[in-house]
Amino acid sequence: MPLQHLKRLPIVLVCLFSWAALSATLNSLAAPSACPTIYNGNNGWVIDLCESDPAISTPMQVAVDGVAHGNAALVRIYHKSQNGPGAPQVAVLYASGYVRLKQNADPASPIPFGSSFILGPAYWSNSSTYYHHPQLNQLTIDTTWLPNGPLRLQAIGTNHAFNVAYELVMPPPRDRQTRLHVSQTYTAAAGVTIPSARRNERQGFKLMQVSSMFINQGSVCAGGQTDCHDSNAARFIGDDLVRHQVAFSGVTPSAFIFSSTRPLSNTWLDVLHTDDQSWQGNTPNVRIALDTRPLTRTITPQGWISATANPNDDNVGLWLHDDGLASQSWVAGQADRVEYWLLAQDNPPEPWADLGLRSGFTFLDFESSYNCFLVLPSDRPVTATLAPSAGYTDTALQLSYNLGSGNGNWAQARCNFDPPLDLSAYDHLRFDWRGDPAGANSLEVGLISKDGSQEHIFARGYHHPAHRAWWGQLVIPFNFLHPWATGTTFDPSQVSALFVSVVKDPVDDVGGFGRMAIDNLNAYNVISRTVPLTLEVVSPTHPIASTAAANWLGRQQTNTGLLKSWQEETDCVAHTYDQALALLVFTKQAMWTRAFSITQALSTTQNANGAWFKSRNCLTLTPVHTEEWEGDIAWAVYALSRYIESGGTHPQAAPVRDRAADWLLTRINPADGCLVIDHTEGTLDAWWALQAAGPDYREAADGLKRCLLTHYWDGQRGRFKGGQNWQQPYLDNQTWGAAFLSAIGAGCQARRALNYARDTLRLPAQGGQLFGFDGQGGPWSVWNEGTGQYIAVGGEGANDLLIELLAQQRVDGAMPGSPDDFSGGGVWTTRWHGVAPTAWLYFALNTEPFHPRQAMCVVYLPSVTKNR
């Protein structure tokens, strides 16, 4: 089947509402006469350039790694398939600003391109003149981060009154999905006034677009083609928090796709191909996913289908409209920026299924009969309703509530099971849920088991996460559910009910109105999981990414020697833990002057008792948080030990280290060798610190080792608990714990711990464009620092996860804390760029900071089974 591409329209279009008059036309590319290869690194990536194309009137100038390659109508990108023998074409970038993507699979019948993306912005300058797409003038390609880092491109051009610039980042494509990140800057070169009628129709100023084709499903169209569509539906989640999905077969052309518009509440718009049929073949599903929704205005999806019988007409357009001042007027010099991901994949995006997070037994999905009902307190002024709702892909159950202002007020959705469910083959509960940005309250989840005629409640509360307004999963070990009645034991074979409550806690929670939805109630077995036989080593190395990360950390260092922990934070705050990470990086990278300066700062800011405060102002050294936390001090001790061991020359390094190690000794209970605080992570940190500090501290380190193996290791589940009797999953405990287990020769247990994290804490970002780990269950939100920890100690899938981190690294080396901003449920994630996520990316690239790393099982670990 010939490769297809889109004809481009003249820059000025005069029309009313017909997308056909605005759209591009599919045209056979045939065999371009001049498409030389401009990059082949023999590393799985190939790029070629086509000098001309019948649909492109004005080419762009192309350069690769600083070498000019002349004019091009389009550039094509190929990548080695993960599971196929070939290197299929995965992307095309046209001089007209059109982008085509398809997944990297390499079946016998090649995957065709279908829907196209159009870089923005597009706008109406008056009621009849529309500027549809940019003209790219220059494209520069940077291949130096390849093969496993991203391909980086920069483009500049114009769209009539706007100068446009794009930074494009393509991570290595996968067989299931190809992605392109776009940072789009647009500057008005002249004044622009958007007609109010176009603004009211939500088409006045389009941030970006998708161009596609739909005539029919299962029927014949012009030219004798059948199944004349490349897409057949669109969906998004609106500000009412429900999914809005329109089948194109239900729209009578020519008409807008969404008859009534709603702004986005989540970040994405899907253009779907829900069947596997098309006149071209099984064309991809595509998604636009904003990095984040703006705080000052709304973004609204809309689209148009025009009437046509010609399958060569791209008669479908969908876009995201800027509802703010951008769709009113612009003055010369005014600029704005938007960042987003473009995704293409075979099936409609459902990230949990895509990541394999649908295992186990789904016992309730609300697609058929169920016995769920509303429960409210009889003595409190709470109102609520419980009803089906449009979930992420199908029907969910939504609790809409008004908790009022009283602390302790609650509303509950309860589902009964008669006969009781037998969940004895499973050990973890998992379900999909979505909150409400207006409902910043707490959640409580419970299972009820029967004992004869008696019912016993086992539940767990999560403080202040209910304002998370995008779909995700909640994972709860059965043994984390707390009995409400003393002496009762949870019986998973007699589960008679499940409930989820929204509660107004007295701290932080706002009460009032909100909505919470649940779906896909599921139980799965973690104990019997398959554990890999070896740790996964990151390969090959990424010297450019590694050096960039280290150099960015260097630029965060101030004249006091301390590093500002978060670049975008208003105040200059330096967290002690971050200083330790930076010292480890500078030591490994032989950045001795910077390492010396941090050591001097640690010497200057050390308290008289040998500890450090949690954070200080990095310009004035004034304390910010005066807590002396064992984990922070332990990391500083460990970093100083590595600095000394590697040849660091600061004369105070050893005395400072020893005073801090002596302080840690005062935090150990001689009766059992454990810390006086019940904290798994802190105990692991202290072991790493004291075992590295020298022979004077080995006895204490051995006591901490015995404590960890006796009181904190859960041998049955193959993981470290959160505390001696605290069962919530935590990532640090598994990653740093796995490094501890490897160091003492218990590699199989190390792999079990990492695999437990993989089974309980992995999750996608809000838009499904990235994935990683959260720091605790929940999971609530992707935490890049923790993902780096997992990679650094060799967890299963480390190389795949590294692609996720490298896809987010800025060209200057900085890493954001997360793809999403979220605070709740005991976690805080931010899109700010920070020392900790950047340092952990460096460690992931260099198999640091723990050493040596082993994979053999040579010691016996006791399995402590009481108090489970």
Short mmCIF file of C-alpha atoms in Angstrom, two decimals, residues 52 209 225 248 260 279 286 291 321 324 466-467 480 511 528 543 563 621 640 647 651 663 750 778 784 797 800 834 860:
data_model
loop_
_atom_site.label_atom_id
_atom_site.label_comp_id
_atom_site.label_asym_id
_atom_site.label_seq_id
_atom_site.Cartn_x
_atom_site.Cartn_y
_atom_site.Cartn_z
CA SER A 52 10.43 17.79 -2.95
CA GLN A 209 -4.69 20.08 15.67
CA GLN A 225 -12.86 1.82 -1.22
CA PHE A 248 -18.21 10.15 14.06
CA SER A 260 -21.91 21.33 23.25
CA TRP A 279 -9.43 1.82 3.70
CA VAL A 286 -3.59 9.30 18.30
CA ASP A 291 2.11 18.75 29.84
CA HIS A 321 -8.79 25.80 21.67
CA GLY A 324 -8.12 32.86 27.18
CA ALA A 466 -9.39 13.29 46.99
CA HIS A 467 -8.63 16.41 44.94
CA PHE A 480 -2.70 -2.99 55.49
CA GLY A 511 -15.28 19.47 53.07
CA SER A 528 3.28 -15.54 43.91
CA PRO A 543 27.71 10.13 28.55
CA LEU A 563 22.91 23.86 46.07
CA LEU A 621 22.63 29.74 55.72
CA LEU A 640 31.35 12.22 52.97
CA GLY A 647 40.50 10.97 47.37
CA PRO A 651 40.73 18.58 55.78
CA TRP A 663 25.24 11.44 66.40
CA ALA A 750 16.86 -7.88 46.57
CA GLY A 778 -1.51 4.95 46.48
CA ASN A 784 11.02 10.70 38.91
CA GLY A 797 12.53 -3.01 33.18
CA ASP A 800 12.68 0.89 29.58
CA GLY A 834 15.42 19.70 41.17
CA TYR A 860 19.48 -16.83 54.89
#
